[in-house]
PDB file of C-alpha atoms and ligand atoms in Angstrom:
ATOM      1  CA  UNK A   8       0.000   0.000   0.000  1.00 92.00           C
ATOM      2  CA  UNK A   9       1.155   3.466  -0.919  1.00 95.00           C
ATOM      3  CA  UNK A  10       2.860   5.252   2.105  1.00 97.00           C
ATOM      4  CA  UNK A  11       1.600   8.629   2.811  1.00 98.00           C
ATOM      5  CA  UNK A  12       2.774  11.965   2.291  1.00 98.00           C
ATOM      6  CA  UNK A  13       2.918  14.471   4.932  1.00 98.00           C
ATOM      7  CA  UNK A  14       4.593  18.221   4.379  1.00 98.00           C
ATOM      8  CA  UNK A  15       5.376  21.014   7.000  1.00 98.00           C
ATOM      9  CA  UNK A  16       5.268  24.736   5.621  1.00 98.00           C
ATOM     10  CA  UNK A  17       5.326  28.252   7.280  1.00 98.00           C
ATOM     11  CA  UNK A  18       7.565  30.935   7.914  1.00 97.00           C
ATOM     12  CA  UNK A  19      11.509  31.169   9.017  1.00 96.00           C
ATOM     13  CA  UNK A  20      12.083  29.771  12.418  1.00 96.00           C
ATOM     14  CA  UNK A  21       8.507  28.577  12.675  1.00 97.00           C
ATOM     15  CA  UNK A  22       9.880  24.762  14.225  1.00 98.00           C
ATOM     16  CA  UNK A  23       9.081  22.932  10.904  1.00 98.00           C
ATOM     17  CA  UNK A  24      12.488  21.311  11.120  1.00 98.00           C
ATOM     18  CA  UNK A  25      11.785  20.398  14.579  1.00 98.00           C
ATOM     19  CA  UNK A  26       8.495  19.015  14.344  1.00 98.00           C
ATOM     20  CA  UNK A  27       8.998  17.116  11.081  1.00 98.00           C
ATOM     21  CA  UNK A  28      11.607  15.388  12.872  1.00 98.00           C
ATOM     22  CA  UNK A  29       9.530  14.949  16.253  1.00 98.00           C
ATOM     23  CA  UNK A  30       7.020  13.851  14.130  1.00 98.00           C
ATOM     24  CA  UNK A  31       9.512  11.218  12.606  1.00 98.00           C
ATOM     25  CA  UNK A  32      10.314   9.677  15.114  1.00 98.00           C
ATOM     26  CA  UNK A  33       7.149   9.185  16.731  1.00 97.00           C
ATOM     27  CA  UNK A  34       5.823   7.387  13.614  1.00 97.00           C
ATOM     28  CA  UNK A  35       8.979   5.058  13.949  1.00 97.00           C
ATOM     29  CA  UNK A  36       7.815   3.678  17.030  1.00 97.00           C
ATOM     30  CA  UNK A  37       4.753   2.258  15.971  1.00 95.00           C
ATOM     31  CA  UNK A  38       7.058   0.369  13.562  1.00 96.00           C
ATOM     32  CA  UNK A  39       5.968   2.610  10.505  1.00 97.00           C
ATOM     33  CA  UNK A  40       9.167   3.014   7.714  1.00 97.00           C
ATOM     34  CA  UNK A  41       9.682   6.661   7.616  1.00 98.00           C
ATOM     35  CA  UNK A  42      12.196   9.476   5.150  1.00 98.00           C
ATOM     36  CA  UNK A  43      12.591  12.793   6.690  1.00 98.00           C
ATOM     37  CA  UNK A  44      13.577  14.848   3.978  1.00 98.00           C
ATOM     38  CA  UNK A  45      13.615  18.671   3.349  1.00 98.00           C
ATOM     39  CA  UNK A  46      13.423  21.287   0.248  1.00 98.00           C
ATOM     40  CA  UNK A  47      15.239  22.680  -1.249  1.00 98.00           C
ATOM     41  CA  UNK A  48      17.212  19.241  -1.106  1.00 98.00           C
ATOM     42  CA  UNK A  49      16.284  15.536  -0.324  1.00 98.00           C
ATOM     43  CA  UNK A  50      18.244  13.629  -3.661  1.00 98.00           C
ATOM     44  CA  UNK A  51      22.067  14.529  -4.684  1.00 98.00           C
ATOM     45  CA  UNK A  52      20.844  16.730  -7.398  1.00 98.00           C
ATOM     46  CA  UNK A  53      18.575  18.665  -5.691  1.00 98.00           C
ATOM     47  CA  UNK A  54      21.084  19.543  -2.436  1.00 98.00           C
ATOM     48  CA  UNK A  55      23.524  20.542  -5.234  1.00 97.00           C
ATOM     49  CA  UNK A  56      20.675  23.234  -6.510  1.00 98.00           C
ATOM     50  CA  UNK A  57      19.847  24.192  -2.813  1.00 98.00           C
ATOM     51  CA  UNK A  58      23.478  25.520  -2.569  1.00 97.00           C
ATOM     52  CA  UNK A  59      23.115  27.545  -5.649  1.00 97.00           C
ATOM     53  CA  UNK A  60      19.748  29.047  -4.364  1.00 97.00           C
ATOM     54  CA  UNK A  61      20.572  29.101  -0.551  1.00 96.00           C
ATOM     55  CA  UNK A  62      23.917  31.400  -0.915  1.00 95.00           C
ATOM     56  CA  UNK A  63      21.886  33.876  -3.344  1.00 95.00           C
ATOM     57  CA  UNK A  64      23.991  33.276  -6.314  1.00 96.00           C
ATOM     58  CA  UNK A  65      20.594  32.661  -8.674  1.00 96.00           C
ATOM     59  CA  UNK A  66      19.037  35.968  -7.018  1.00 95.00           C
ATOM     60  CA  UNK A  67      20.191  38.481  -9.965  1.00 97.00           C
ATOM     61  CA  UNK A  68      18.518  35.881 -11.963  1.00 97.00           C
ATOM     62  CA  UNK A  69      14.965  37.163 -10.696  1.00 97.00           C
ATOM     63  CA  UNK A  70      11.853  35.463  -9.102  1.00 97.00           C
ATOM     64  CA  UNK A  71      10.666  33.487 -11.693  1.00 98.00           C
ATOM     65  CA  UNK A  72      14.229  32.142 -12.465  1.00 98.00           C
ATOM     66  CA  UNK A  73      14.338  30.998  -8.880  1.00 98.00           C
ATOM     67  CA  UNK A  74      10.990  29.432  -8.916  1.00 98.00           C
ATOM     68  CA  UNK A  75      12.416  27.353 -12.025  1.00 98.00           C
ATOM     69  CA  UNK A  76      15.456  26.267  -9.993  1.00 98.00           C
ATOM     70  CA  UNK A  77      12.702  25.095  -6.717  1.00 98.00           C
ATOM     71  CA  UNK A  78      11.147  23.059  -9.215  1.00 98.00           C
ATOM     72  CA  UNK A  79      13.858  21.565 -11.271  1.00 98.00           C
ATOM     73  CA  UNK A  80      15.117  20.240  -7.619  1.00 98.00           C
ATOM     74  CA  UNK A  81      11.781  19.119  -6.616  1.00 98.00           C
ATOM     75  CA  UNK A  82      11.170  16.928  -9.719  1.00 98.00           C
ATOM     76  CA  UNK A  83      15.010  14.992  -9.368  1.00 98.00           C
ATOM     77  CA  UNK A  84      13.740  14.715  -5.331  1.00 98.00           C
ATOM     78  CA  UNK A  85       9.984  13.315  -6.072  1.00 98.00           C
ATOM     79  CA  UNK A  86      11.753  11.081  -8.939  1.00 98.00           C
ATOM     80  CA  UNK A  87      14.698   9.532  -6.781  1.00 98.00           C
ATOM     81  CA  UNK A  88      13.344  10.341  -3.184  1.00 98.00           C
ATOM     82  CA  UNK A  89       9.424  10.663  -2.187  1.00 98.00           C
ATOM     83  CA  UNK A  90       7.747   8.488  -5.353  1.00 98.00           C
ATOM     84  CA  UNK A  91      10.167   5.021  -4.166  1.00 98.00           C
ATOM     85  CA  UNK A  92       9.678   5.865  -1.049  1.00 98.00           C
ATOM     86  CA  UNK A  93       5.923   6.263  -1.228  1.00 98.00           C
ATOM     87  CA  UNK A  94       5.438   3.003  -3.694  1.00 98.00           C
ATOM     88  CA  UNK A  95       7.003   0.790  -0.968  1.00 98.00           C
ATOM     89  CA  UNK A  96       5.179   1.316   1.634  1.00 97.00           C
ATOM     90  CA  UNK A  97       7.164   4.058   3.740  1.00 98.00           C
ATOM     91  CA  UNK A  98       5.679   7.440   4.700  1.00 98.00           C
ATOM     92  CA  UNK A  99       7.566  10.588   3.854  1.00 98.00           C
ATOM     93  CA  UNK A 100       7.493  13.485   5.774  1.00 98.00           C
ATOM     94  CA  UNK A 101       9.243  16.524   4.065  1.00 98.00           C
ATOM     95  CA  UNK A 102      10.359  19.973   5.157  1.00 98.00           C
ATOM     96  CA  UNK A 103       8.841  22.508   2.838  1.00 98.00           C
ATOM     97  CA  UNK A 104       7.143  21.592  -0.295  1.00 98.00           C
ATOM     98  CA  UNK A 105       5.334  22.786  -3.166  1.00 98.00           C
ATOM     99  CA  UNK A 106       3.243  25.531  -0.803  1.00 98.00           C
ATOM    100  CA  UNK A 107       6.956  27.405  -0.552  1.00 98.00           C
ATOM    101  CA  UNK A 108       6.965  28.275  -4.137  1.00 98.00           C
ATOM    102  CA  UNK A 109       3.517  28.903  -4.036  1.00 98.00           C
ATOM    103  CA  UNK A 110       4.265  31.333  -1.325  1.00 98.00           C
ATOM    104  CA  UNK A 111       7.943  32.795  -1.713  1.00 98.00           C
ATOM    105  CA  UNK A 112       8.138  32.829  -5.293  1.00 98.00           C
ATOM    106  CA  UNK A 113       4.514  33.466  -6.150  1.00 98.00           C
ATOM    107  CA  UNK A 114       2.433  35.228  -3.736  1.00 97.00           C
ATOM    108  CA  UNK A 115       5.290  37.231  -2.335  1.00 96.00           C
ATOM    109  CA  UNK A 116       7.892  37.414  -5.295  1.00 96.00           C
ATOM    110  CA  UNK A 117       5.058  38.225  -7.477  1.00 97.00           C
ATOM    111  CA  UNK A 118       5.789  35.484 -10.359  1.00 98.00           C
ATOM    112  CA  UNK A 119       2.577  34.525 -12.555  1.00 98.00           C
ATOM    113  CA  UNK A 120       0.273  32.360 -10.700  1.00 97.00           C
ATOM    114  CA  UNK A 121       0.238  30.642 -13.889  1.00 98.00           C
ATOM    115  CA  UNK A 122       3.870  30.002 -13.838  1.00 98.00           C
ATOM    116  CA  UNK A 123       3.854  28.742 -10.666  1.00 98.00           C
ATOM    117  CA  UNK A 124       0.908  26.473 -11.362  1.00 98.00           C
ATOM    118  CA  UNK A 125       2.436  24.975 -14.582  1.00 98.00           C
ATOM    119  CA  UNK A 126       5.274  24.461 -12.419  1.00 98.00           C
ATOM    120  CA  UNK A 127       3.540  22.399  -9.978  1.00 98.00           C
ATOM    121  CA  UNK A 128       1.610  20.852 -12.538  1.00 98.00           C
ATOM    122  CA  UNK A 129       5.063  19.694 -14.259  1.00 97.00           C
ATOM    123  CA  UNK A 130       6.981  18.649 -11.277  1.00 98.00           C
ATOM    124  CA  UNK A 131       4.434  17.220  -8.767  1.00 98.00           C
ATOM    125  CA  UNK A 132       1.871  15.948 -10.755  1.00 97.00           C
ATOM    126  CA  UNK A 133      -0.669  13.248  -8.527  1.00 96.00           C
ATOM    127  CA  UNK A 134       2.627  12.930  -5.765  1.00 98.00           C
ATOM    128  CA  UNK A 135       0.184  15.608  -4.037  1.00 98.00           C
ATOM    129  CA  UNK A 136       0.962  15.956   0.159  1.00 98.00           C
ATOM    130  CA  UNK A 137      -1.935  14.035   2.105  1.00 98.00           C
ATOM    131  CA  UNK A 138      -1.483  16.445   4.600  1.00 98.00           C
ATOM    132  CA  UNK A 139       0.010  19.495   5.143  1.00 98.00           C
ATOM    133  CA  UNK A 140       0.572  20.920   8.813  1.00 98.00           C
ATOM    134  CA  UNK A 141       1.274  25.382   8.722  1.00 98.00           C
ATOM    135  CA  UNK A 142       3.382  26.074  11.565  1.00 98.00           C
ATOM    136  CA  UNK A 143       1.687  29.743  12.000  1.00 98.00           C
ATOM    137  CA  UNK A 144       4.249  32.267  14.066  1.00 97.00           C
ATOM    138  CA  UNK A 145       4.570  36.277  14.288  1.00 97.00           C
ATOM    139  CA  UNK A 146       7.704  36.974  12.176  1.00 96.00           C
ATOM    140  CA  UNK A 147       9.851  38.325  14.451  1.00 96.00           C
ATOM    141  CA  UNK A 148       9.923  35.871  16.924  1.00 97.00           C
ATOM    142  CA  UNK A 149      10.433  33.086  13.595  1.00 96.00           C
ATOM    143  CA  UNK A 150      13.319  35.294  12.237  1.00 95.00           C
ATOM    144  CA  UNK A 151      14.693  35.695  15.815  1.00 94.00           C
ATOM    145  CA  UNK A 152      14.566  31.874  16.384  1.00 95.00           C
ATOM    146  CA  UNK A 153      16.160  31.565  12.524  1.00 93.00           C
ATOM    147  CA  UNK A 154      18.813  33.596  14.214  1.00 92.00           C
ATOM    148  CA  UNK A 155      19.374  31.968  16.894  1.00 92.00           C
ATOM    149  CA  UNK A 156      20.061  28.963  15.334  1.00 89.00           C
ATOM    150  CA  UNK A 157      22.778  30.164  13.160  1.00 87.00           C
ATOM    151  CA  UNK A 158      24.762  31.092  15.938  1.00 84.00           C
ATOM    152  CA  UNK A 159      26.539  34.300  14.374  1.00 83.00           C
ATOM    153  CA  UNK A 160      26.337  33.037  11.119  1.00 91.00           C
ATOM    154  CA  UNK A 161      25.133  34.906   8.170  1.00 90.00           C
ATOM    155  CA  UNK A 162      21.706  34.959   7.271  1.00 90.00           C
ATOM    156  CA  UNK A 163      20.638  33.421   3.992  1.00 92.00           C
ATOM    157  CA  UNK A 164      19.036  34.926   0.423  1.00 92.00           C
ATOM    158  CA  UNK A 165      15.841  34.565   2.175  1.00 93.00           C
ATOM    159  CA  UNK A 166      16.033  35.109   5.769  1.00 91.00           C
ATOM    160  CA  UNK A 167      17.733  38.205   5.180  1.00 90.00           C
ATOM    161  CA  UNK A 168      14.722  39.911   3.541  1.00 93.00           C
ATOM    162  CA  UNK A 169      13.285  42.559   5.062  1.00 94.00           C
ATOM    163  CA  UNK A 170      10.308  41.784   7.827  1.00 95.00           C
ATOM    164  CA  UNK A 171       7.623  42.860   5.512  1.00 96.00           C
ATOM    165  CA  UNK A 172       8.041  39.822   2.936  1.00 96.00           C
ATOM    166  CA  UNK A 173       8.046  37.678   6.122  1.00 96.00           C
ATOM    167  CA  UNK A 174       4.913  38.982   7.155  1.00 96.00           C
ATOM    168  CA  UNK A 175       3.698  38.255   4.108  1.00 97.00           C
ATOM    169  CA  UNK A 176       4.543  34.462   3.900  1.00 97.00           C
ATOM    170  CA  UNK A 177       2.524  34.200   6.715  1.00 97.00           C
ATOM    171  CA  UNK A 178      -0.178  35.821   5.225  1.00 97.00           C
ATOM    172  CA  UNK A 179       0.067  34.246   2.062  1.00 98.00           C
ATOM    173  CA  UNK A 180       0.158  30.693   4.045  1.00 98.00           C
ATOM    174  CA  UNK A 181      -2.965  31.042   5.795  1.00 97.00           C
ATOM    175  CA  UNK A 182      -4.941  32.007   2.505  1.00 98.00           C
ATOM    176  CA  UNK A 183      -3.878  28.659   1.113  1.00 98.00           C
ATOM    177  CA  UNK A 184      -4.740  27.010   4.357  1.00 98.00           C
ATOM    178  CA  UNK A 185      -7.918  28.352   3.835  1.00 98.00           C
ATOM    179  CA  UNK A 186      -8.802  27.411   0.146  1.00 98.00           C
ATOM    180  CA  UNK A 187      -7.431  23.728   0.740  1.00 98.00           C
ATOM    181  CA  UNK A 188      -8.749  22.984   4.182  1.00 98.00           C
ATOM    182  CA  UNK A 189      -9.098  19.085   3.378  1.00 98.00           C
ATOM    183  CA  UNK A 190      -4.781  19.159   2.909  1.00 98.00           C
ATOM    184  CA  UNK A 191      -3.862  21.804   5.147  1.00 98.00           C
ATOM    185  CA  UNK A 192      -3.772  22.148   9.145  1.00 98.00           C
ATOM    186  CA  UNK A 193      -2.253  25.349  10.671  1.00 98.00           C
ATOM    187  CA  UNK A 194      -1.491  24.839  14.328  1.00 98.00           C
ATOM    188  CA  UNK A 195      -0.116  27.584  16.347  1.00 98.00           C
ATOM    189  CA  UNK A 196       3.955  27.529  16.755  1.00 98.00           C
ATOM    190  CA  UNK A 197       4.451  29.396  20.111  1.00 98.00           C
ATOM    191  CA  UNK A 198       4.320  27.013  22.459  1.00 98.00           C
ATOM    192  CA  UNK A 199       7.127  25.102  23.406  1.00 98.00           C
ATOM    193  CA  UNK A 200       8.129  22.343  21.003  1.00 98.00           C
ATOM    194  CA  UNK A 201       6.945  18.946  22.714  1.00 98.00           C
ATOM    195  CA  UNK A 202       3.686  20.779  22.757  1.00 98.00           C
ATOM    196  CA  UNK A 203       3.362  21.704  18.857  1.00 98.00           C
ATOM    197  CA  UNK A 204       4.198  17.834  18.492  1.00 98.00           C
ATOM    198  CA  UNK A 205       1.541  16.326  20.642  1.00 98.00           C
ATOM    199  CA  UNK A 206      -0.988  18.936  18.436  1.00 98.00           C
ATOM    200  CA  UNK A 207       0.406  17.354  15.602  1.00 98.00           C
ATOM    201  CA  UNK A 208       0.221  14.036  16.205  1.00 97.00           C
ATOM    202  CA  UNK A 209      -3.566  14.053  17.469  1.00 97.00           C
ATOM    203  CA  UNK A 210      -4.073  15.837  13.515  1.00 97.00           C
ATOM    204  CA  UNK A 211      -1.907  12.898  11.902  1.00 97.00           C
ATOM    205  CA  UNK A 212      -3.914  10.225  13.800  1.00 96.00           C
ATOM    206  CA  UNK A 213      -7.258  11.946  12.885  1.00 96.00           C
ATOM    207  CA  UNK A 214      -6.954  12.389   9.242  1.00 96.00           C
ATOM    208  CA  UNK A 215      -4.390   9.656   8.424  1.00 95.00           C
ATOM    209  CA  UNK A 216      -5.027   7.490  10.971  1.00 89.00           C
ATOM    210  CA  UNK A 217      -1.498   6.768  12.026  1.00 76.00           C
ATOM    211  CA  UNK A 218      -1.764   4.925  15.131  1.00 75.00           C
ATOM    212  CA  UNK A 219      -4.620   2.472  13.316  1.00 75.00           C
ATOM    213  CA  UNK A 220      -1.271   1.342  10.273  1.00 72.00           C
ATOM    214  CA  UNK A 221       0.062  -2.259   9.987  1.00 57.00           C
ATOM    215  CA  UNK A 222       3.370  -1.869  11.683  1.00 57.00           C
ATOM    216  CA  UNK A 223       5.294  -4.373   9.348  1.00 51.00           C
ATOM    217  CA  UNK A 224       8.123  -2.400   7.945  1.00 47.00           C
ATOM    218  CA  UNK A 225       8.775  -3.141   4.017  1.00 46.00           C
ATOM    219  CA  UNK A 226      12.091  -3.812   3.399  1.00 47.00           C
ATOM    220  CA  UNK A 227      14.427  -0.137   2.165  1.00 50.00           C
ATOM    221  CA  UNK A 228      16.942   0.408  -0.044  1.00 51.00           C
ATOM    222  CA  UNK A 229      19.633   2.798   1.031  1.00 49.00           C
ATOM    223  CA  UNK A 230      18.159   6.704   1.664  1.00 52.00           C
ATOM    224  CA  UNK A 231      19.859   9.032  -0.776  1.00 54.00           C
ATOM    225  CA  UNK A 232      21.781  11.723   0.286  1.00 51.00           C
ATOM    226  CA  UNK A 233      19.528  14.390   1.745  1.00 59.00           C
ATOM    227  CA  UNK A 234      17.159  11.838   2.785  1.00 62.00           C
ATOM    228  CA  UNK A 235      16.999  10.370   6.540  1.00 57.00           C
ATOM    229  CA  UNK A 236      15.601   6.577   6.878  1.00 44.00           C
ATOM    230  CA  UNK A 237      15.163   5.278  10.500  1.00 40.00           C
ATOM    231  CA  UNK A 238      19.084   5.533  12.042  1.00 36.00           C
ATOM    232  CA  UNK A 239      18.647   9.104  11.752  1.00 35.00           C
ATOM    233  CA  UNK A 240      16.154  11.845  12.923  1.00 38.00           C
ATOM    234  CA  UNK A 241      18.067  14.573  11.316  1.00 38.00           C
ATOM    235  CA  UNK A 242      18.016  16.015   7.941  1.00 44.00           C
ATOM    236  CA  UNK A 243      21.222  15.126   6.315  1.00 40.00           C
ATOM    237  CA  UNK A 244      23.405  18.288   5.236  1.00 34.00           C
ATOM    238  CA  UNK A 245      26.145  17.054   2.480  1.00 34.00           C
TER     239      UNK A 245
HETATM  240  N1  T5A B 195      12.252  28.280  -0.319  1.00 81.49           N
HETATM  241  C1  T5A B 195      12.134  26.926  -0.191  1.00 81.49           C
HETATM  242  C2  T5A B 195      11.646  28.977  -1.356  1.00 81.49           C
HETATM  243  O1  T5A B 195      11.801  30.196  -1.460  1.00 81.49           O
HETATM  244  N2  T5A B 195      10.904  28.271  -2.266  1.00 81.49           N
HETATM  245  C3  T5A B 195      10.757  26.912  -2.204  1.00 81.49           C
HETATM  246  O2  T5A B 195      10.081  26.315  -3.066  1.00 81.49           O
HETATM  247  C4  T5A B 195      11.399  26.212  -1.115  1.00 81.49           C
HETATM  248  C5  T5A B 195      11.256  24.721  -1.006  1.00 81.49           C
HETATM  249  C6  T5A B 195      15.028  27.121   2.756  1.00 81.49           C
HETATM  250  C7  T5A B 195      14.729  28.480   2.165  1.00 81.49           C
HETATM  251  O3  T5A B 195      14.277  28.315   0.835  1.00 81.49           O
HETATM  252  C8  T5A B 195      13.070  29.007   0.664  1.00 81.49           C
HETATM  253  C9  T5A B 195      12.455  29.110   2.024  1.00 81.49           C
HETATM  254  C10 T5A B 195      13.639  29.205   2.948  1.00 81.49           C
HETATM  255  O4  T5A B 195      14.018  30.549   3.094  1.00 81.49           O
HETATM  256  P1  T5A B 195      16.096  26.455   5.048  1.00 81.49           P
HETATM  257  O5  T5A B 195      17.462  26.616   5.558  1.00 81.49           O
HETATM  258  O6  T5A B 195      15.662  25.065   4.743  1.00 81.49           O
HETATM  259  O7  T5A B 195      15.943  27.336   3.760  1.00 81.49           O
HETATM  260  O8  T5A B 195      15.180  27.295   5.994  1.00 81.49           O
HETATM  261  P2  T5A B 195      13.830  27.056   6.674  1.00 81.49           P
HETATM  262  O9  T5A B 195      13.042  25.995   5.978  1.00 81.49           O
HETATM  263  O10 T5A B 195      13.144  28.346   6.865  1.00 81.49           O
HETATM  264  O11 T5A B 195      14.270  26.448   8.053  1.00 81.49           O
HETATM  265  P3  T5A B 195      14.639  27.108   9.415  1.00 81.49           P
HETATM  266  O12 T5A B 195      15.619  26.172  10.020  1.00 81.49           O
HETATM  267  O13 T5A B 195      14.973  28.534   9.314  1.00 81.49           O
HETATM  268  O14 T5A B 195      13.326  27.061  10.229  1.00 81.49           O
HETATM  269  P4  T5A B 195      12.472  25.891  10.795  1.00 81.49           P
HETATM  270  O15 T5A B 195      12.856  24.577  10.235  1.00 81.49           O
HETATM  271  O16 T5A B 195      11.077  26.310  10.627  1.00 81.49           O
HETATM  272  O17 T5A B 195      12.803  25.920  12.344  1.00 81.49           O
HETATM  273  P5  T5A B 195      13.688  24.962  13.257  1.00 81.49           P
HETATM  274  O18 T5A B 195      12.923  23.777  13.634  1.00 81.49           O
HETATM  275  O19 T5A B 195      15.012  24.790  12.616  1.00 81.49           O
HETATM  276  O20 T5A B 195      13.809  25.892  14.532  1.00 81.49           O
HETATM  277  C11 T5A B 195      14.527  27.105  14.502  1.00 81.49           C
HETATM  278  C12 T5A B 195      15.087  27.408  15.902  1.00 81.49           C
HETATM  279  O21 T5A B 195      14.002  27.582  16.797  1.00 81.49           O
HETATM  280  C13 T5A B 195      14.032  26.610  17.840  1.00 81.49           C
HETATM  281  C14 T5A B 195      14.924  25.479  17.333  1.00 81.49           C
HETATM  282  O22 T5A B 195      15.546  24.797  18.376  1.00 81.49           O
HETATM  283  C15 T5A B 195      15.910  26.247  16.459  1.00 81.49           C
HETATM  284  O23 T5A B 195      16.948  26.778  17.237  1.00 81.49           O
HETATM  285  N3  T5A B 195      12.652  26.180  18.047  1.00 81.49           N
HETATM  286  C16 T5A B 195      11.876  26.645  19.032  1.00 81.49           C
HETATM  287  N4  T5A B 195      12.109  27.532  20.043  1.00 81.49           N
HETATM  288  C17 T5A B 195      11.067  27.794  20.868  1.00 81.49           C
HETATM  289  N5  T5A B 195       9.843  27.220  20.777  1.00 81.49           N
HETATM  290  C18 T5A B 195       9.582  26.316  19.802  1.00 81.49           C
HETATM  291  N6  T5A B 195       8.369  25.775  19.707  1.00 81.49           N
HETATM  292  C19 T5A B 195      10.627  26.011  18.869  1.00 81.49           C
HETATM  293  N7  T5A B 195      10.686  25.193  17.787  1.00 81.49           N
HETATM  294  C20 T5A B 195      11.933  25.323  17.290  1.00 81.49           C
END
């Protein structure tokens, strides 16, 4: 039986990191075969275009050229990461997905709705997320956490726009929230982590019915780099 599909979107800083792997790993006790993977990233090729687009160098390029680059890497990660994993069984739960071009590129960088649909249309075809959970956070406190985190370091091409477009993701997460309400979940991201992940799970045992699955794992081939299988709750960074 096809695994499922699971996605966490919102802002910088909002914990989707932290609660895609939280959410891991409680899956993985009830015996259920599990990839935490991210975007930009999850399959050789597509880390190798998450450098490019991470360290600004496609930025001159403009918005729509970026949103081109997010998709090229999502097709080689659906093709060599989430569609194997899916067909055997395993359930994938994925850092950022489609709803981040939707949102950075199109709502917020202004490219053609169009474009970004044909995009989608192109690249993710039926691999559609089964659910979606929007971490929902005031942008300060996700761009101070984002800062945090680096420790010192510098900020990246997008976390080092100015607090307005962050605003804006949010804004631009909750209207898709709100048009796709049968995908998408938006829980609050305040609270303190172990919190968020109990809200989450009681959502991934409602609609997917996690804690009702047949715990016998199916048999995995070797993650790809960029992809996590059970030794490994973090996200690999090559
Ligand atoms: N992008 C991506 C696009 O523009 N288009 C696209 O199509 C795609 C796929 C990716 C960038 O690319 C853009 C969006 C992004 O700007 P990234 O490095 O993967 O870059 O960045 P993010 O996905 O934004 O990841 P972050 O690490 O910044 O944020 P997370 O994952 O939301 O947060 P997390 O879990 O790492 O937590 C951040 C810090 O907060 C703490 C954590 O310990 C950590 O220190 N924290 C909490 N603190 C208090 N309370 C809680 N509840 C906390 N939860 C976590």
């Amino acid at each position: 039986m096809r695994g499922k599909f699971i996605t966490f979107e919102g802002g910088e800083g909002s914990g989707k990191s932290t609660q895609a792997s939280l959410l891991a790993g409680r899956l993985r006790t009830l015996g259920i075969s599990v990839i935490l993977t991210r975007e930009p990233g999850g399959s050789p090729g597509a880390e190798m275009v998450r450098h490019v687009l991470l360290a600004g160098a496609a930025k001159p390029l403009g918005a729509e050229a970026e949103a081109i680059l997010f998709a090229a890497a999502r097709a080689d990660h659906l093709e060599k990461t989430i569609r194997p994993a899916l067909e055997r069984g395993a359930w994938v739960v994925c850092d950022r997905f489609a709803d981040s071009t939707r949102v950075y590129q199109g709502a917020v960088g202004k490219v053609d709705d169009t474009v970004i649909r044909a995009l989608e249309r192109v690249t993710v075809g039926d691999t559609r997320p089964d659910l979606t959970i929007m971490l929902d956070l005031p942008a300060e406190l996700g761009l101070s956490r984002a800062a945090g985190r680096r420790e010192g370091a510098a900020a990246d091409r997008f976390e080092g726009e100015e607090l307005a477009f962050h605003a804006a993701l949010r804004d631009a997460y909750r209207v898709i929230a709100a048009a796709e309400p049968e995908r998408c979940v938006v829980i609050e991201a305040e609270p303190p982590p172990h919190r968020i992940s109990d809200e989450v799970w009681t959502v991934v045992c409602a609609r997917l019915g996690a804690a009702q699955v047949e715990t016998e794992p199916p048999a995995a081939p070797p993650a790809p780099a960029g992809a996590s299988e059970p030794a490994r709750d973090v996200v690999a960074v090559p």
